[in-house]
Structure formats: structure tokens, C-alpha cells
Coordinates of C-alpha atoms in Angstrom, one line a residue:
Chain A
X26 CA 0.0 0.0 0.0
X27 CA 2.5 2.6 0.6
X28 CA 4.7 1.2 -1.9
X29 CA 2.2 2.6 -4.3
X30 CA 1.3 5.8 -2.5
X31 CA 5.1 6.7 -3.1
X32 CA 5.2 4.9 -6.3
X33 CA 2.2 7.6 -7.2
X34 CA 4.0 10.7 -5.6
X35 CA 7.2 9.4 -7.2
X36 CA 5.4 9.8 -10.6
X37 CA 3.5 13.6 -9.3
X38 CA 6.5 15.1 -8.5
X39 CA 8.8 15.4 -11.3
X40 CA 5.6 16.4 -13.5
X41 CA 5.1 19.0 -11.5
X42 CA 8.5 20.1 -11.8
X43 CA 8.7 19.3 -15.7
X44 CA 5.3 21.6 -16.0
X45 CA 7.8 24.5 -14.1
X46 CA 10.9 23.8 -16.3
X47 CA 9.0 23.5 -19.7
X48 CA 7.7 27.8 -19.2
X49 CA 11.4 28.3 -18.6
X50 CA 12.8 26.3 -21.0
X51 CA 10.1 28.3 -23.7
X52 CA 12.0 31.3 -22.4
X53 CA 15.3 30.2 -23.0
X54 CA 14.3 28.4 -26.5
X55 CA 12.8 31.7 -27.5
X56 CA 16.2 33.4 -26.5
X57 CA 18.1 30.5 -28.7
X58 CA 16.1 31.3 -31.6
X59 CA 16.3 35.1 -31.6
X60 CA 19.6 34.5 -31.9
X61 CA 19.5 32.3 -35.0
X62 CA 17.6 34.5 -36.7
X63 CA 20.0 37.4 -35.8
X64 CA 22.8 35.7 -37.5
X65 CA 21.0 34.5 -40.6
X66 CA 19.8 38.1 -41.2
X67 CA 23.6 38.9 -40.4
X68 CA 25.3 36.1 -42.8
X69 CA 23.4 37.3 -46.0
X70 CA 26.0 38.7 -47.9
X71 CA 23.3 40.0 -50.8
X72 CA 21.2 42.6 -49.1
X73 CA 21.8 46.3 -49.0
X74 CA 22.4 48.0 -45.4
X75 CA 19.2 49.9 -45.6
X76 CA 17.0 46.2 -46.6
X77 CA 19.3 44.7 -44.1
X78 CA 18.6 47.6 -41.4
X79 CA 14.6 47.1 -41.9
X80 CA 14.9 43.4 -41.2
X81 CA 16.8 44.4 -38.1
X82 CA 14.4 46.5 -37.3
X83 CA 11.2 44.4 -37.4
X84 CA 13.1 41.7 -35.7
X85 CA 14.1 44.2 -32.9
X86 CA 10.7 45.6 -32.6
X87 CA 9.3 42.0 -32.1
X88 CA 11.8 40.9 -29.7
X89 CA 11.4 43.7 -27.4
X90 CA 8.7 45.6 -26.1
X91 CA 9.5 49.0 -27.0
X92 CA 6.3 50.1 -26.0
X93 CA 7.1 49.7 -22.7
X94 CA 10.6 49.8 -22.1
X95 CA 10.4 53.3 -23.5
X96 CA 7.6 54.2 -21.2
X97 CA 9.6 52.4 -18.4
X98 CA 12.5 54.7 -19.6
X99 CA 10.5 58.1 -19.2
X100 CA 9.9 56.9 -15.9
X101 CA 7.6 59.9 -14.4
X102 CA 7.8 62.0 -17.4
X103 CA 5.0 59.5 -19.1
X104 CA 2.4 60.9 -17.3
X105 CA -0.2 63.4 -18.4
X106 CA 0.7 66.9 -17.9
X107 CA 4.5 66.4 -17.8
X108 CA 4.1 65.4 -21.5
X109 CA 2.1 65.5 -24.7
X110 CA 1.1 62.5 -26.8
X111 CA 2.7 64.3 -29.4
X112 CA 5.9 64.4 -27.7
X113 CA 5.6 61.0 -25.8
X114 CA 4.7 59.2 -29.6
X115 CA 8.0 60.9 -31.1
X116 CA 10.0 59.9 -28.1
X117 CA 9.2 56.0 -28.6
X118 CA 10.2 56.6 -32.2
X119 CA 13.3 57.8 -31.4
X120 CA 14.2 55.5 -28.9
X121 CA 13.5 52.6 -31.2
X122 CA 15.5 54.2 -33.3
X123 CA 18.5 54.4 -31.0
X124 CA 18.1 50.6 -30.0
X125 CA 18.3 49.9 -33.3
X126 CA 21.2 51.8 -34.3
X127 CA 23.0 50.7 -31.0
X128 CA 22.1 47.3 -31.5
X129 CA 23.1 46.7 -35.2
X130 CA 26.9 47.6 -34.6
X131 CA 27.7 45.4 -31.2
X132 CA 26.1 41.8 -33.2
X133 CA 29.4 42.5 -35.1
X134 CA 31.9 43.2 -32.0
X135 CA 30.4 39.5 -30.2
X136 CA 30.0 36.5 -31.6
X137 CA 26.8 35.6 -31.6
X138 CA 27.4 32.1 -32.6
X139 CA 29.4 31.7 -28.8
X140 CA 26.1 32.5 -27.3
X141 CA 25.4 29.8 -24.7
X142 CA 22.1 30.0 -22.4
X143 CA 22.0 29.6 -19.1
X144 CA 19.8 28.6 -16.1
X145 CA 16.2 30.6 -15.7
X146 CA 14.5 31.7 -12.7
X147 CA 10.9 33.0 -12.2
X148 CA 10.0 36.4 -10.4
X149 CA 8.4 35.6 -6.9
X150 CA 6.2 38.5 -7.2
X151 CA 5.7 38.9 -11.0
X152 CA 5.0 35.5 -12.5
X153 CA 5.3 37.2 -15.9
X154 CA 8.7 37.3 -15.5
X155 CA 11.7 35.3 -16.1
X156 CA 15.3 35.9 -16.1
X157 CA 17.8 34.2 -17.8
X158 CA 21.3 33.9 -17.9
X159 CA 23.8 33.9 -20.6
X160 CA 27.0 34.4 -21.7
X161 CA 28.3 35.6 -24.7
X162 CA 31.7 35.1 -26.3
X163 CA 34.3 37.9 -27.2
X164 CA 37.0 38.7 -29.5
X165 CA 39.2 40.0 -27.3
X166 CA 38.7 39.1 -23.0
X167 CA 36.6 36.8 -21.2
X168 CA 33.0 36.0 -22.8
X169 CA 30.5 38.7 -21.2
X170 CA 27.9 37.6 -18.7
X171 CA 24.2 38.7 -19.7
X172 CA 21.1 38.5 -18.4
X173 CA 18.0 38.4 -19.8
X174 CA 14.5 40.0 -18.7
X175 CA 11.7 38.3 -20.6
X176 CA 8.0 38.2 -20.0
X177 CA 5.4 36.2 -21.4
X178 CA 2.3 37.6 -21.9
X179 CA -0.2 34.5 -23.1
X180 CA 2.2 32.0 -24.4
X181 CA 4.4 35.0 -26.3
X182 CA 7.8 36.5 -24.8
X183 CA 9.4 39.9 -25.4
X184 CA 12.2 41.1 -23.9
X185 CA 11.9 43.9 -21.4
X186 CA 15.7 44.4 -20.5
X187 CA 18.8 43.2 -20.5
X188 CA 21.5 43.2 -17.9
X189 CA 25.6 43.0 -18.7
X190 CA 27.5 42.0 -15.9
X191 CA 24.9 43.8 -13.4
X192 CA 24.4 47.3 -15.3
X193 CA 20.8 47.2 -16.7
X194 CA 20.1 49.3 -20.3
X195 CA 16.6 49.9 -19.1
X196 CA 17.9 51.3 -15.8
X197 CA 20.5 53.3 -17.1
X198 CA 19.1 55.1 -19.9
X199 CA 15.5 55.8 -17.4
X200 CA 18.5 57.1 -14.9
X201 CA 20.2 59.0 -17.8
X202 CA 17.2 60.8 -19.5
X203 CA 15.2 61.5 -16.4
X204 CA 17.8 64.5 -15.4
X205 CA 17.9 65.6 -18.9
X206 CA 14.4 66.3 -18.9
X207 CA 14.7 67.6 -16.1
X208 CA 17.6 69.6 -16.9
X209 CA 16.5 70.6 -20.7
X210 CA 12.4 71.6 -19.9
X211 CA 10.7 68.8 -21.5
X212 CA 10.3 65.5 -23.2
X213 CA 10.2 67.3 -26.8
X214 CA 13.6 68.4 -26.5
X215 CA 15.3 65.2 -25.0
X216 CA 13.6 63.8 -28.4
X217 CA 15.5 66.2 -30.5
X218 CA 18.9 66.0 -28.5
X219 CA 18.1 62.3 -29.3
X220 CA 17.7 62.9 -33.0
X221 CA 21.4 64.8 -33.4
X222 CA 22.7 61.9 -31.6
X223 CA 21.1 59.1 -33.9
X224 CA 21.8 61.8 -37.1
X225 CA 25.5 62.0 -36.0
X226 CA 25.8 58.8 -37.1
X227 CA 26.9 58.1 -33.5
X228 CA 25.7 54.5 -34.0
X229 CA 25.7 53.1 -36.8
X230 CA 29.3 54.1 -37.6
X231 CA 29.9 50.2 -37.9
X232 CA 27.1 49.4 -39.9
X233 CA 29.1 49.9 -43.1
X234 CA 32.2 49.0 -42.0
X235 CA 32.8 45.7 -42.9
X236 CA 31.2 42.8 -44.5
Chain B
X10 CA 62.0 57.1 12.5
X11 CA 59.9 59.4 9.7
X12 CA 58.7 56.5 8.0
X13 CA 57.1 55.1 11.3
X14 CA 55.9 58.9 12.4
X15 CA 54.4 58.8 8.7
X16 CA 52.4 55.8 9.4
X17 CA 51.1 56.9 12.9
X18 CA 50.0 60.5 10.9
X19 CA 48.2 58.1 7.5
X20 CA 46.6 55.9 10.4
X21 CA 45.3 58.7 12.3
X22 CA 44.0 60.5 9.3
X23 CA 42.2 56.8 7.7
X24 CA 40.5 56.6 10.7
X25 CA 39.1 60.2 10.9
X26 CA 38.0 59.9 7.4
X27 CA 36.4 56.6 8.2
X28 CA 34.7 58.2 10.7
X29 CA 33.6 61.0 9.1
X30 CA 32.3 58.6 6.3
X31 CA 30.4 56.5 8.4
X32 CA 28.2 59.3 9.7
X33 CA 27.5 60.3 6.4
X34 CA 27.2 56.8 5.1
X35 CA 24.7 56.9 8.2
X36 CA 22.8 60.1 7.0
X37 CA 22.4 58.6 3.5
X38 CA 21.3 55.2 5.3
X39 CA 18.4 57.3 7.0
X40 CA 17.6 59.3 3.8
X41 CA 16.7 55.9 1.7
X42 CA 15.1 54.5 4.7
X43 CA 12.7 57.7 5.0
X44 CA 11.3 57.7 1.8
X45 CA 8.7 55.3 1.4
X46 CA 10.5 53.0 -0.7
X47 CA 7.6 52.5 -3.8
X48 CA 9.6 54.0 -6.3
X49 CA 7.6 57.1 -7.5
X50 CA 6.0 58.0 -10.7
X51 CA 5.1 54.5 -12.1
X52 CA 3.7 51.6 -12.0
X53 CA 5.8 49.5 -14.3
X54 CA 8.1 49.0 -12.1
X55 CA 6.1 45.3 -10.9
X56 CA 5.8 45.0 -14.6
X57 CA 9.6 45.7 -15.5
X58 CA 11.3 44.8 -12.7
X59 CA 9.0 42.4 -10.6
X60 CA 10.8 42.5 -7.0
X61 CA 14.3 42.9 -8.0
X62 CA 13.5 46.3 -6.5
X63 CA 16.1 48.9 -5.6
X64 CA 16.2 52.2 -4.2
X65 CA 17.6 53.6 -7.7
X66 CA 14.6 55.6 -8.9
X67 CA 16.1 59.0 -8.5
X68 CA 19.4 58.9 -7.9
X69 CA 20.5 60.9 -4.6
X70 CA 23.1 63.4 -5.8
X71 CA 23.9 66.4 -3.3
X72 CA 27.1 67.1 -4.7
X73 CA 25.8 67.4 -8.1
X74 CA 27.0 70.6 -8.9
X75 CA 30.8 70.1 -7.6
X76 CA 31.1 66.4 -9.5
X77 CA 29.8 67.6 -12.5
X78 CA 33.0 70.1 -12.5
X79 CA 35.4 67.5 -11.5
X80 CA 33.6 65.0 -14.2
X81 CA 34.5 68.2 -16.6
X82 CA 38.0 68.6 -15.1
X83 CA 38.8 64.5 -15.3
X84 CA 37.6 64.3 -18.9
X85 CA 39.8 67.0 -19.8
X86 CA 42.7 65.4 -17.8
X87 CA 41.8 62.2 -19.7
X88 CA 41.0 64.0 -23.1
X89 CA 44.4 65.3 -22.8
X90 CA 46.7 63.6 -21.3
X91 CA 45.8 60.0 -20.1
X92 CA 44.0 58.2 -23.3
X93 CA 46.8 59.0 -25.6
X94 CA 49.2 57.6 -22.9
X95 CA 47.5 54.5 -22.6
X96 CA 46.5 54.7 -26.8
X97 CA 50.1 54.9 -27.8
X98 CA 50.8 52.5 -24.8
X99 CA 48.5 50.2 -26.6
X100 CA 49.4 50.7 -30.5
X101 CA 53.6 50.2 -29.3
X102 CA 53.1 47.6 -26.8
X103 CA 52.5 44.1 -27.9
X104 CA 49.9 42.6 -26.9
X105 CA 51.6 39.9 -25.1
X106 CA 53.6 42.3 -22.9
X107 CA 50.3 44.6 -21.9
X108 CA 49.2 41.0 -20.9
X109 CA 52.0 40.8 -18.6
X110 CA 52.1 44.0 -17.3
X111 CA 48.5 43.9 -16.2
X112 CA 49.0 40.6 -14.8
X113 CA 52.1 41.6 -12.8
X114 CA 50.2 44.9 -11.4
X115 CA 46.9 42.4 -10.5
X116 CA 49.1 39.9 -9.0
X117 CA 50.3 42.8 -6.2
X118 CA 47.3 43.5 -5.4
X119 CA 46.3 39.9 -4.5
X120 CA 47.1 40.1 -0.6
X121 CA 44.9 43.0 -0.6
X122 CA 42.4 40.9 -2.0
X123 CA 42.7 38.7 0.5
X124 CA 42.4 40.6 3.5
X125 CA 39.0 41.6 2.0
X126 CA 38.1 38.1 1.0
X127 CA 39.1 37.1 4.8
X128 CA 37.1 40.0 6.1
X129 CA 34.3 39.1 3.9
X130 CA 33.6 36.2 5.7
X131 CA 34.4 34.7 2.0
X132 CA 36.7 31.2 3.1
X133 CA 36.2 29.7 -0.3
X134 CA 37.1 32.7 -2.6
X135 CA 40.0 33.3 -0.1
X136 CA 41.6 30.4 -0.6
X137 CA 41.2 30.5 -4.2
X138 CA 43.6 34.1 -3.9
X139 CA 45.7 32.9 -1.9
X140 CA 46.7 29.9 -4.3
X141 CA 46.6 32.1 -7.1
X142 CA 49.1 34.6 -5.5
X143 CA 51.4 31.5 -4.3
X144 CA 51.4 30.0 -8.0
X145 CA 51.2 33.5 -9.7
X146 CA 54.7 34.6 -8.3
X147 CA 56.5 31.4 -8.2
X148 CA 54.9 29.3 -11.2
X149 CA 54.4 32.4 -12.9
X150 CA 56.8 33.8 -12.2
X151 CA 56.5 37.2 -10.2
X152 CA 53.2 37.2 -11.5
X153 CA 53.7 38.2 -14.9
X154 CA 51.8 34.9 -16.4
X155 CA 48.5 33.8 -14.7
X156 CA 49.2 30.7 -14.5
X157 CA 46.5 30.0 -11.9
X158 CA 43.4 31.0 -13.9
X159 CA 44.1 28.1 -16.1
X160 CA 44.5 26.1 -12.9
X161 CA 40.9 26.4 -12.1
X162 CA 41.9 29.8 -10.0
X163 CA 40.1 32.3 -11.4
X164 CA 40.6 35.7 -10.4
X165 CA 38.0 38.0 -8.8
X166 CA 38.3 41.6 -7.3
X167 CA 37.7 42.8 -4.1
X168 CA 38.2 46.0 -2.2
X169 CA 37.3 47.5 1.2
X170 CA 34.5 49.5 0.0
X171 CA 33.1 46.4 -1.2
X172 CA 33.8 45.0 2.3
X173 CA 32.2 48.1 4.0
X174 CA 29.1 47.0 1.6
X175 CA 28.9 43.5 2.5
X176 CA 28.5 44.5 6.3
X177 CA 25.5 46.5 5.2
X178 CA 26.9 49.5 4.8
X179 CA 25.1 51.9 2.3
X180 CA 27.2 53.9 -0.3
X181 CA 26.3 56.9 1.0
X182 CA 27.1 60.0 -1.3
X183 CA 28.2 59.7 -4.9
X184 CA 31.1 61.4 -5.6
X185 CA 33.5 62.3 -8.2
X186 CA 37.1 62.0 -7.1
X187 CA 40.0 64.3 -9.1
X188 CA 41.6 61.8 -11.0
X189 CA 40.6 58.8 -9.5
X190 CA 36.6 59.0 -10.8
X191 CA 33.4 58.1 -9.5
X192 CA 33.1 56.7 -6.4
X193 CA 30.8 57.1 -3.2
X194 CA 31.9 58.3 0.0
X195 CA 31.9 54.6 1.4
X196 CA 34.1 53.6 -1.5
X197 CA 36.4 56.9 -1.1
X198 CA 37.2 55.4 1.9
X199 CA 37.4 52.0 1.0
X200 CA 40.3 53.0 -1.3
X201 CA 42.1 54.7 1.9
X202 CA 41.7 51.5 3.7
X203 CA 43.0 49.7 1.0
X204 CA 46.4 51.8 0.5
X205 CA 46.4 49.9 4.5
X206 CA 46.2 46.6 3.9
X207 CA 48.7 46.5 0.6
X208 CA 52.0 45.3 1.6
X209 CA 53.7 47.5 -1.2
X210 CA 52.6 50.7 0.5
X211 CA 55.1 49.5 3.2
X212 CA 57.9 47.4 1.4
X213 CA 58.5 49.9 -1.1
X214 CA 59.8 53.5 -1.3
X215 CA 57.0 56.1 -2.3
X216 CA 58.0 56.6 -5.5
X217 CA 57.7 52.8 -6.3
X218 CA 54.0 53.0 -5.0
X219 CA 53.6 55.9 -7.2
X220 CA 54.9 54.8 -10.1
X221 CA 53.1 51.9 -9.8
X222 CA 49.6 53.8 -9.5
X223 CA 50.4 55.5 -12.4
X224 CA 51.2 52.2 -14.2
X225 CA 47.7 50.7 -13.0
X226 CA 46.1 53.9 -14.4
X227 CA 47.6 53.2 -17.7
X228 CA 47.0 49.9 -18.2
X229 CA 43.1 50.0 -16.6
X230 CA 42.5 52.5 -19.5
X231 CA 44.2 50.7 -22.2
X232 CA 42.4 48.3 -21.9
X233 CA 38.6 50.3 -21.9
X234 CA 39.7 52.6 -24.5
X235 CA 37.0 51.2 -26.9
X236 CA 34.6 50.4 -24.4
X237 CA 34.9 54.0 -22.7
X238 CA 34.3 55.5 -26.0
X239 CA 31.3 54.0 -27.1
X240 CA 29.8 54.8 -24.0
X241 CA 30.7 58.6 -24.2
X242 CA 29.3 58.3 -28.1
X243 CA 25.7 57.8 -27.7
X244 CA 25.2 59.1 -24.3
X245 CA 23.3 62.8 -24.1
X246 CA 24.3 63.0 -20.7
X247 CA 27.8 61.4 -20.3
X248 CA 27.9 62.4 -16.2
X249 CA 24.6 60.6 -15.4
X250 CA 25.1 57.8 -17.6
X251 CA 28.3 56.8 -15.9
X252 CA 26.8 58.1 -12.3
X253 CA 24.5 55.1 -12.8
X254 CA 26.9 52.9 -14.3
X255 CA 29.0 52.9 -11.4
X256 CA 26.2 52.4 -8.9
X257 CA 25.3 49.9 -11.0
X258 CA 28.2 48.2 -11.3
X259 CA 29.2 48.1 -7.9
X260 CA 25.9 46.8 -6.4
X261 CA 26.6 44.2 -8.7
X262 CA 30.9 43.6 -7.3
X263 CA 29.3 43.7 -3.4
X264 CA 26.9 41.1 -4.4
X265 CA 30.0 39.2 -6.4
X266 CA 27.4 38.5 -9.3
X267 CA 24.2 36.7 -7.0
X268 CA 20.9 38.2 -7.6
X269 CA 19.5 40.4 -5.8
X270 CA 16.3 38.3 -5.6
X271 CA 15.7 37.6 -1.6
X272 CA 14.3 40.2 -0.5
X273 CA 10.8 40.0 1.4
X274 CA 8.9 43.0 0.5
X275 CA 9.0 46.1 -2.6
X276 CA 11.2 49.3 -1.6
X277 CA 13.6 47.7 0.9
X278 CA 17.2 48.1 -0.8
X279 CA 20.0 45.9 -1.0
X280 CA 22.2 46.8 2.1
X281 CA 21.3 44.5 4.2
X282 CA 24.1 42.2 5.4
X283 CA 24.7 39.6 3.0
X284 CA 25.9 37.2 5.7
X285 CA 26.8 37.3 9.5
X286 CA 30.6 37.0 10.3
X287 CA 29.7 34.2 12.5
X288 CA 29.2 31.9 9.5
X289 CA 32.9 32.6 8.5
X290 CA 33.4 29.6 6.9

């Protein structure tokens, strides 16, 4: 009799635990594949820079939730009254822009093909959430530790942030613009200081350089 | 004897900046406590950032005004005169022998790793330096190959502020140092502490201590010359972005890379102790 009461827990268990691992291991699969795609799109010799930049683009935009990052970004500065929907529309523009452009350059410093995922853990207070680890390989010094935020939102995931070696993008750039704002009067102008910065060319300098 | 006159004078003068630090670091302690901890503003942060919560929503800068001038004063200093040091440093030097250099400086630092290892309460990772100094300078012969990192030693940093943050201690005030950079008032310190518990501040004559500072400076920036710039590239505001990239990145060094995923309720941040010395090993 109790032979089969633990032979029955014996079998409950690990499917309990398989039903945990298997939302995890969507997160890290999704992560996995992101990354295939990113170097196909990257391998295709044929393609001109600005084709090649659109197909980066959609890719970007449907990895990441740019809605909210951006938002997450503005931080306080969102809300009705310290901004217009004018503004706070042209803001989300430009900040895709800028991930873009930032983005595009560095899958040519790493890579991609050393990049090896790691274990997964859930939020305790947001079950939406799940962070995962990774690494990814260098050309010159030791691979770089990333971590991935990812939240999955009725069997899809996007990307909310990512963290190298302990310094979050989304943190940083919510803790960078805030004070601009702040400093220059409003969200309009951070957009156009933003603008100059993406019009210098200050990121995609690499994006014709080479292959 | 001067020398030992010398000493009494650094010791006295360490322990009244600790001092002075630790009230402040006390003041900033009671300043993050008072505010009611839900970040304010938003309410993505559940969304974004679950319970990995940190006090970090606006980030407390009462010297603002000074730092910003020193920021303006370093960058110049570094503009013109340190990155095209350590760029022509880098374009001579072959790669092999920067390799060397930097592991020769790293490799006299190790007993000041250890001490803060040892302090730490961190008995695995301190006998992991202490091997690594023994086969560094012997195997590897004064230190110039890292022998022990392919040994299964790998190396890791440590430094008093990081020490001073493992006991709980908050960073208190960010602050730019002349020179030396960012920091916090509890890492200011830390760095005084340090000078301490390195045996080459005692062995050697000052201007070998100098010259070796001078040498770390070097090499730290030869090797973040690209690095360095990108950041400074796409950044609007350069000061804030690296204000928060050094608190940032040194929550992240106290915390030697664990999340910061235990804590119990939204708002709390992350100075609490991370162990009790009492569990030393």
C-alpha cells in the first residue's frame, strides 16, 4: 500500500516540476532562436544595409517591447501633464531608433554564434517574468555575462531588458534621461537631442564598416 | 624614525575619514530608509522589474554641482593627457607584454584581496587568492603569467568598499574624485583602507608606489579605450550615464554576481548584510 502511494508521488512530482521547467525552457528556447535568426539576417551577404537595417528593425521591434521599455525609460515623465502624446509618440520613435542603431553595430563586436544560455529563474512577485542567464563570447577578453528579462504575456515573450554584468540598459538610460528632462524643460527636446545623436551617425558608424 | 611617524599620521587621518564617512554613510542610510521605498512616478516597475526592487529611482546626488566640475576637469585630464598615454601605450606595446604588465600589477594586489576576502567572511574565494598569489609569483613567475586562472583559480576583485558593503553598509554619497573618478563616500574610503592593507605601500619606497599607480592607471585604460568611448558616443548625458553605471556596477561587485532576488517585500534596498561574520566559513 505505501509502496504505491510513493510509487504515485514518485510519478506527481517530477511532473510538477517538468510543467515549471517547460515555461522556462520556452523562455530560454525563445532566446536561442532570436539568436539564429539574428545571424542568418547577419550572414546574407546579398542585401543592401538599408533592406538589411529594416529586417533588423522588425526583428528588434518584435523581440522587445519598445512600447514599454520606452515608457519604463521616461519613468515619471510619461504621465499626463508632464508630457504630450505628441511628444511622448515621437519619443518611442526615437528610442526605437537608437536601440536599433546601437544594437546593429555590437552583433558585429560578439560573436553571436558563442552565445550559450544559461539557467532561468521565475520572479516571486511577478510570475510574468523570467530571467535568464547567458554568456556571450568575445574577440578580445573573457565571454561577457548577460542577463535576460523576458516576460510572457499568453504563451508569447518579449524582452523587457537586459542586464551585462549587473548594469541594466533599461535602468540606465531611465537614470540618464530622467535629469535631462529635467535639466533641458521637456520630453520634446530630449527627443531632438536624441535625434542629433542618432543623425551624428553616433551609431551606426559600424554598420558599413565591414562585410 | 619618519617613516614610522608617517604611518602613525596616514593611520590617524584613515580613521578620521572613516569616521567622518560613516556618519555620512549613516545620513544617506536614513535618507533611503525615510522615503517610502515604492519607487515614485510609475507603475511598471512590478511590470519591469517584478521585486528585484532597488532604491535607484532618482538617484541621490547632493554634490551634483561640484562632480559635475570635476567630471569636466577628469575628462579634460583624460582627453588630454591619459588616453593618448594609454593609446600609444596600446598601439607600441605588444599585446603579449600589456598581458603581462596587467597581470604583474593584479598579481600585487592579491594580498589586498585577501584581507577583503578574509574580512568578507568569504573562506572559499579566499583560498582561491591565496593559491593564485602562491602560483602566480613562483609558477608564474612574479606574477607576470596567470598561470592559476588556467589552474581552475580564477581571479576575482575585491576592495574595502566592497567589504564596508557587505557589512550593510550603504554607499552613502556619490562622488567624483579628481583623478581617480566616480566613487561614493563609502568607497572613497574603502580606497584609503586599501592603500592599508597593501603590503607595497610598506615594502617599497613612495616613488615605487607611485609609479606603480600611475602604471595601473595606464593599463586600466588601455584596456577600456574602446569600451569607454562607445559609451561617451551615444550618451546625451555622459555624467549621469556613468553616475548610474558605477552604482550599478558596484551593487553588482558587493553582491560578487548573485541576484538580488531575496528580499521580502518592494522598496527595501540591497544593504542589508549579505551574511553574518559568525558563518565565516
Amino acid at each position: 500500500m505505501s509502496a504505491v502511494l510513493l510509487g504515485a508521488l514518485v510519478c506527481v512530482a517530477p511532473l510538477r516540476g517538468a510543467v515549471a521547467e517547460s515555461s522556462d525552457g520556452k523562455a530560454r528556447a525563445f532566446l536561442l532562436s532570436l539568436n539564429t535568426r539574428a545571424i542568418e539576417q547577419f550572414s546574407d551577404p546579398s542585401a543592401d544595409p538599408a533592406v538589411r537595417e529594416q529586417r533588423f528593425r522588425a526583428l528588434i521591434n518584435e523581440a522587445f517591447d519598445l512600447q514599454t521599455i520606452g515608457r519604463f525609460v521616461l519613468g515619471v515623465h510619461w504621465r499626463e501633464g508632464r508630457s504630450t502624446a505628441e511628444e511622448r509618440a515621437a519619443f518611442l520613435e526615437a528610442f526605437e531608433d537608437m536601440i536599433v542603431r546601437r544594437f546593429l553595430p555590437l552583433f558585429r563586436e560578439y560573436v553571436a554564434k558563442d552565445f550559450v544560455v544559461g539557467k532561468s529563474r521565475r520572479d516571486r512577485r511577478n510570475k510574468q517574468l523570467v530571467f535568464v542567464d547567458s554568456t556571450i563570447g568575445r574577440q578580445k577578453g573573457d565571454p561577457l555575462n548577460l542577463e535576460w528579462r523576458v516576460r510572457e504575456r499568453d504563451g508569447r515573450f518579449q524582452i523587457l531588458d537586459v542586464v551585462a554584468e549587473g548594469v541594466s540598459l533599461a535602468i540606465t538610460l531611465r537614470q540618464e534621461y530622467g535629469p535631462v528632462v529635467k535639466r533641458v524643460g521637456s520630453v520634446g527636446r530630449l527627443v531632438e537631442l536624441m535625434r542629433e545623436k542618432v543623425g551624428k551617425d553616433a551609431f551606426s558608424r559600424k554598420l558599413d564598416a565591414g562585410d | 624614525m619618519r617613516l614610522e611617524a608617517q604611518m602613525r599620521m596616514n593611520r590617524w587621518i584613515g580613521m578620521a575619514l572613516l569616521a567622518l564617512v560613516l556618519m555620512v554613510g549613516g545620513v544617506g542610510q536614513v535618507v533611503a530608509d525615510s522615503h517610502d521605498g515604492a519607487p515614485s512616478g510609475d507603475d511598471l516597475w512590478l511590470e519591469v522589474y517584478g521585486q528585484d526592487i532597488e532604491e535607484i529611482d532618482e538617484p541621490k546626488d547632493p554634490l551634483e554641482v561640484p562632480n559635475r566640475l570635476i567630471f569636466a576637469f577628469n575628462r579634460a585630464l583624460d582627453i588630454f593627457v591619459i588616453r593618448p598615454v594609454a593609446v600609444t601605450y596600446d598601439f607600441w606595446v605588444p599585446d603579449k607584454v600589456r598581458e603581462s604588465v596587467g597581470n604583474f600589477l593584479r598579481n600585487l594586489s592579491t594580498p589586498m584581496i585577501l584581507a577583503n576576502d578574509l574580512l568578507q567572511g568569504e573562506g572559499e574565494r579566499a583560498g582561491i587568492t591565496a593559491s593564485r598569489f602562491v602560483i602566480n609569483s613562483t609558477a608564474g613567475i612574479l606574477g607576470l603569467f596567470d598561470v592559476a586562472e588556467d589552474m581552475g583559480y580564477p581571479r576575482h576583485s575585491e576592495d574595502f568598499g566592497q567589504t564596508l558593503g557587505s557589512y550593510g553598509m550603504g554607499e552613502g554619497i556619490y562622488v567624483v574624485l579628481p583623478l581617480l573618478g566616480p566613487s561614493s563616500a563609502r568607497d572613497g574610503v574603502g580606497k584609503v583602507v586599501d592603500i592599508f592593507l597593501d603590503p607595497v605601500t610598506y615594502l617599497a619606497p613612495q616613488n615605487v608606489a607611485l609609479g606603480r599607480t600611475v602604471a595601473d592607471g595606464v593599463q586600466l585604460r588601455s584596456e577600456n579605450i574602446e569600451i569607454l568611448d562607445e559609451l561617451e558616443r551615444d550618451s546625451i548625458d555622459f555624467y549621469a550615464r556613468i553616475r548610474s553605471l558605477y552604482r550599478q556596477n558596484r551593487e553588482n561587485e558587493i553582491r560578487n554576481g548573485e541576484p538580488a532576488s531575496d528580499l521580502p517585500a518592494p522598496g527595501l534596498t540591497s544593504t542589508e548584510p549579505r551574511k553574518q561574520l559568525s558563518g565565516l566559513y
